[in-house]
XYZ file of C-alpha atoms in Angstrom:
345
model
C 72.734 172.090 143.267
C 75.298 173.109 140.708
C 75.822 170.819 137.741
C 78.817 168.491 137.790
C 81.869 169.684 135.897
C 84.720 167.649 134.425
C 87.102 169.205 136.885
C 85.209 167.655 139.771
C 86.334 164.096 138.836
C 89.826 162.905 139.905
C 92.281 162.687 137.076
C 93.864 159.295 136.482
C 97.546 158.860 137.184
C 99.600 158.472 134.019
C 102.748 157.257 135.731
C 104.562 154.947 133.299
C 105.127 151.374 134.353
C 108.783 150.405 134.092
C 109.409 147.606 131.611
C 112.628 145.598 131.978
C 114.924 145.834 128.998
C 115.466 142.081 128.823
C 113.605 139.473 130.780
C 115.724 136.656 132.031
C 114.364 133.268 131.027
C 115.527 130.458 133.224
C 116.000 126.965 131.807
C 113.221 124.546 132.690
C 114.160 122.321 135.535
C 113.621 118.605 134.994
C 110.480 117.342 136.628
C 110.602 114.415 139.048
C 108.925 112.238 136.413
C 111.720 112.923 133.924
C 114.314 112.258 136.583
C 112.746 108.863 137.270
C 112.504 108.051 133.552
C 116.201 108.602 132.862
C 117.476 105.558 134.840
C 114.665 103.461 133.370
C 115.583 104.459 129.815
C 119.257 103.702 130.456
C 118.288 100.331 131.911
C 116.203 99.555 128.817
C 119.133 100.627 126.642
C 121.514 98.224 128.393
C 119.026 95.348 128.633
C 119.595 94.070 125.050
C 123.349 93.920 125.630
C 122.885 92.012 128.895
C 120.479 89.540 127.312
C 122.830 88.932 124.402
C 125.740 88.398 126.807
C 123.717 85.829 128.722
C 122.640 84.208 125.465
C 126.264 83.951 124.299
C 127.371 82.490 127.624
C 124.575 79.914 127.497
C 125.386 78.856 123.912
C 129.163 79.257 124.105
C 129.969 75.721 122.791
C 128.129 76.544 119.565
C 130.073 79.770 119.202
C 133.380 77.954 119.695
C 132.511 75.123 117.283
C 131.365 77.672 114.704
C 134.673 79.519 114.813
C 136.612 76.248 114.442
C 134.527 75.010 111.512
C 134.634 78.313 109.632
C 138.389 78.801 110.080
C 139.128 77.014 106.809
C 136.136 78.242 104.815
C 136.346 80.315 101.636
C 136.200 83.949 102.754
C 134.725 85.202 99.487
C 131.735 82.898 99.768
C 131.296 83.946 103.401
C 131.388 87.580 102.290
C 128.704 86.795 99.707
C 126.581 85.230 102.440
C 127.024 88.363 104.558
C 125.823 90.523 101.648
C 122.767 88.293 101.217
C 122.055 88.655 104.938
C 122.171 92.472 104.684
C 119.693 92.267 101.819
C 117.402 90.266 104.131
C 116.969 93.306 106.403
C 116.153 95.425 103.374
C 113.548 92.879 102.263
C 112.024 92.894 105.754
C 111.859 96.713 105.672
C 110.157 96.649 102.271
C 107.611 94.121 103.536
C 106.897 96.215 106.645
C 106.297 99.259 104.451
C 104.039 97.259 102.152
C 101.861 96.252 105.127
C 101.018 99.878 105.970
C 99.343 102.570 103.825
C 101.333 105.430 105.384
C 104.822 106.128 104.120
C 107.536 105.442 106.702
C 111.011 107.038 106.716
C 113.305 104.509 104.958
C 116.395 105.037 107.125
C 114.760 104.679 110.560
C 112.630 101.807 109.217
C 115.738 99.890 108.124
C 117.421 100.634 111.470
C 114.350 99.371 113.320
C 114.443 96.078 111.406
C 118.147 95.719 112.140
C 117.384 96.255 115.832
C 114.365 93.952 115.601
C 116.646 91.184 114.336
C 118.639 91.359 117.567
C 115.478 91.349 119.684
C 114.087 88.443 117.675
C 116.901 86.160 118.830
C 116.102 86.799 122.496
C 112.326 86.279 122.575
C 110.556 83.316 120.944
C 108.091 83.205 118.061
C 109.139 86.566 116.623
C 107.809 88.456 119.645
C 110.968 90.538 119.948
C 110.850 91.755 116.348
C 107.127 92.486 116.560
C 107.545 94.397 119.829
C 110.297 96.601 118.381
C 108.326 97.220 115.189
C 105.138 98.006 117.121
C 106.959 100.559 119.244
C 108.574 102.091 116.158
C 105.211 102.437 114.417
C 103.739 104.094 117.506
C 106.589 106.609 117.511
C 105.753 107.352 113.857
C 102.221 108.333 114.834
C 100.493 105.078 113.871
C 97.699 104.106 116.230
C 97.895 100.804 118.093
C 94.988 99.162 116.182
C 96.516 100.112 112.811
C 100.019 99.039 113.892
C 98.697 95.736 115.234
C 96.777 95.149 112.002
C 99.977 95.816 110.057
C 101.870 93.229 112.115
C 99.074 90.706 111.616
C 99.108 91.237 107.841
C 102.904 90.937 107.796
C 102.765 87.683 109.778
C 100.070 86.276 107.486
C 101.734 87.154 104.189
C 105.130 85.623 105.060
C 104.038 81.943 105.318
C 101.690 82.310 102.345
C 104.518 83.688 100.196
C 106.838 80.896 101.355
C 104.228 78.273 100.471
C 103.815 79.772 97.008
C 107.592 79.642 96.544
C 107.657 75.946 97.485
C 104.900 75.221 94.965
C 106.765 77.203 92.317
C 109.924 75.152 92.924
C 107.965 71.902 92.685
C 106.479 73.010 89.368
C 109.752 74.335 87.949
C 111.917 71.358 89.022
C 109.590 68.353 89.172
C 112.205 65.640 88.635
C 115.224 66.993 90.489
C 113.878 67.585 93.990
C 113.845 64.609 96.346
C 110.737 65.250 98.376
C 109.747 61.679 99.142
C 111.402 61.613 102.573
C 110.410 65.208 103.311
C 106.668 64.601 103.072
C 105.300 63.855 106.572
C 103.350 60.679 107.155
C 99.624 60.500 107.783
C 100.023 60.399 111.568
C 102.074 63.612 111.614
C 99.585 65.366 109.335
C 96.729 64.268 111.583
C 98.442 65.639 114.685
C 99.131 68.925 112.903
C 95.525 69.197 111.742
C 94.238 68.528 115.270
C 96.550 71.205 116.632
C 95.295 73.766 114.114
C 91.662 72.947 114.859
C 92.242 73.198 118.617
C 93.978 76.575 118.220
C 91.110 77.958 116.151
C 88.545 76.588 118.605
C 90.406 78.133 121.558
C 90.537 81.508 119.794
C 86.817 81.364 119.028
C 85.993 80.363 122.617
C 88.137 83.179 123.982
C 86.464 85.669 121.679
C 82.951 84.628 122.688
C 83.538 84.060 126.415
C 85.667 87.074 127.354
C 83.531 90.111 126.576
C 86.210 92.787 127.261
C 88.351 91.263 124.498
C 85.574 91.076 121.947
C 85.393 94.733 120.966
C 89.192 95.336 120.662
C 89.673 92.140 118.653
C 86.771 92.919 116.333
C 88.040 96.491 115.868
C 91.505 95.177 115.076
C 90.050 92.673 112.577
C 87.970 95.380 110.930
C 91.010 97.658 110.692
C 93.111 94.844 109.239
C 90.532 94.035 106.562
C 90.119 97.704 105.668
C 93.867 98.257 105.393
C 94.301 95.040 103.394
C 91.714 96.200 100.832
C 93.336 99.628 100.675
C 96.839 98.212 100.260
C 95.871 95.753 97.536
C 94.302 98.606 95.570
C 97.749 100.218 95.303
C 100.163 98.327 93.017
C 103.248 99.743 94.741
C 102.162 98.428 98.135
C 101.253 95.038 96.633
C 104.725 94.758 95.114
C 106.372 95.783 98.382
C 104.275 93.468 100.528
C 104.388 90.285 98.462
C 107.724 90.923 96.760
C 109.469 91.571 100.066
C 107.808 88.551 101.698
C 108.998 86.305 98.855
C 112.484 87.828 98.672
C 113.251 87.366 102.383
C 113.281 83.516 102.498
C 115.043 83.356 99.127
C 117.812 85.630 100.400
C 118.109 83.618 103.622
C 118.386 80.456 101.542
C 121.145 82.120 99.492
C 123.025 82.734 102.760
C 122.806 79.011 103.502
C 123.938 78.109 99.976
C 126.870 80.565 100.176
C 128.072 79.035 103.439
C 127.752 75.555 101.936
C 129.836 76.632 98.934
C 132.483 78.068 101.249
C 132.800 74.685 102.971
C 132.838 72.679 99.746
C 129.253 71.383 99.883
C 128.623 69.810 96.476
C 124.902 70.398 96.191
C 123.154 72.523 93.554
C 121.842 75.821 94.877
C 118.340 74.802 93.828
C 118.470 71.881 96.252
C 119.880 74.005 99.089
C 117.322 76.767 98.590
C 114.448 74.290 98.471
C 115.830 72.536 101.550
C 115.742 75.822 103.449
C 112.208 76.637 102.280
C 110.937 73.192 103.225
C 112.666 73.090 106.623
C 111.646 76.606 107.660
C 108.069 76.054 106.515
C 107.818 72.744 108.377
C 109.099 73.838 111.793
C 109.279 77.623 111.498
C 106.181 78.020 113.663
C 107.836 76.299 116.644
C 108.172 79.018 119.351
C 111.935 79.250 119.788
C 114.128 82.378 119.756
C 114.871 83.164 116.132
C 113.872 79.642 115.139
C 117.189 78.368 116.510
C 117.014 74.699 117.422
C 114.096 73.164 115.529
C 114.947 74.906 112.245
C 118.606 73.932 112.579
C 117.747 70.256 113.064
C 115.320 70.368 110.140
C 117.950 72.052 107.935
C 120.529 69.369 108.697
C 117.953 66.650 107.989
C 116.850 68.126 104.647
C 120.432 68.697 103.488
C 121.281 65.079 104.305
C 118.175 63.912 102.422
C 119.385 65.814 99.362
C 122.757 64.026 99.547
C 124.994 66.170 101.751
C 127.368 64.426 104.198
C 126.342 64.839 107.819
C 129.559 66.690 108.743
C 129.231 69.199 105.918
C 125.504 69.655 106.536
C 126.120 70.384 110.211
C 128.974 72.782 109.429
C 126.847 74.578 106.845
C 124.007 75.121 109.286
C 126.411 76.308 112.008
C 128.023 78.763 109.587
C 124.585 79.915 108.515
C 123.767 80.713 112.140
C 127.051 82.572 112.573
C 126.257 84.925 109.688
C 122.562 85.379 110.382
C 122.671 85.479 114.199
C 126.053 85.994 115.808
C 127.708 88.504 113.478
C 124.813 91.024 113.469
C 123.805 90.375 117.077
C 126.075 92.883 118.805
C 125.648 95.658 116.178
C 121.902 95.083 116.238
C 121.861 95.353 120.026
C 123.840 98.611 119.835
C 121.376 100.017 117.291
C 118.488 98.911 119.516
C 120.037 100.627 122.529
C 120.719 103.774 120.523
C 117.142 103.955 119.247
C 115.848 103.550 122.804
C 118.098 106.348 124.070
C 117.008 108.665 121.245
C 113.361 107.865 121.971
C 112.829 106.352 118.535
C 111.473 103.221 120.243
């Protein structure tokens, strides 16, 4: 046999492969899931407006009486109350930032609190505001346990700060505040104490009896304690958390005092501010949308105790609700709808 030569093997074909000069890239077609999500997102965007319309129709007599009572009020004092109300949203944003170690974008955070204010007047016990804030934090990359721990810390700090403010007023003005009729009797205190004990016992029973809830709740508690220690080691976060929580009720009380001044209410601002702190602390935990109803009745009662005529006290509280609820309700709903459409919530 003759040895193999290179010429015996077939030579490979070197025919060039044609390459197109420019490949056409077609736009991605929307998937069926995206097509189904679009009507749902539009429905969620319109839902706040529909709820607010139903809320206005249900409470239309209050809206009409408010417009009549405020027709002759001093516009400059009403403008001052509106400015104080805008500062309330800023204080809420500062408190939300102070309850979280991560830095949040200031503009979207303020917009979320403005939208949360509208949602808070639709659902009771602050659930609307917490739901909007929780969704916003998730969109910012915060995990659900950390976001939930932030909401829990925010909810805990607010009543503690309000209680400290009440004690500070009692120390600073010991002889000028009429608190005799505001202090509940022994029977009311006993009922409140029994309610607190029953709530704690129910929570403990739920934690021990329902095993699937035990691990998530313990993880959330551990996260909350860890974040609380981390936040209180940073002076900036401490100032934001506690300063914002103390500023919010003071600013809301200034709204009430501004409306009272616009209607000619002859009460010192110290009395009006303390009346708001006492009334909101006493019945603020009642689960009603935005605290409307129980807080209003308590505000009228405390203002009358401090010497305000019933007509002026009622008009002041109605005007307070106009500035804090009705004026920002529609803009807040529009911001909420816009944030839903832009997938910021």
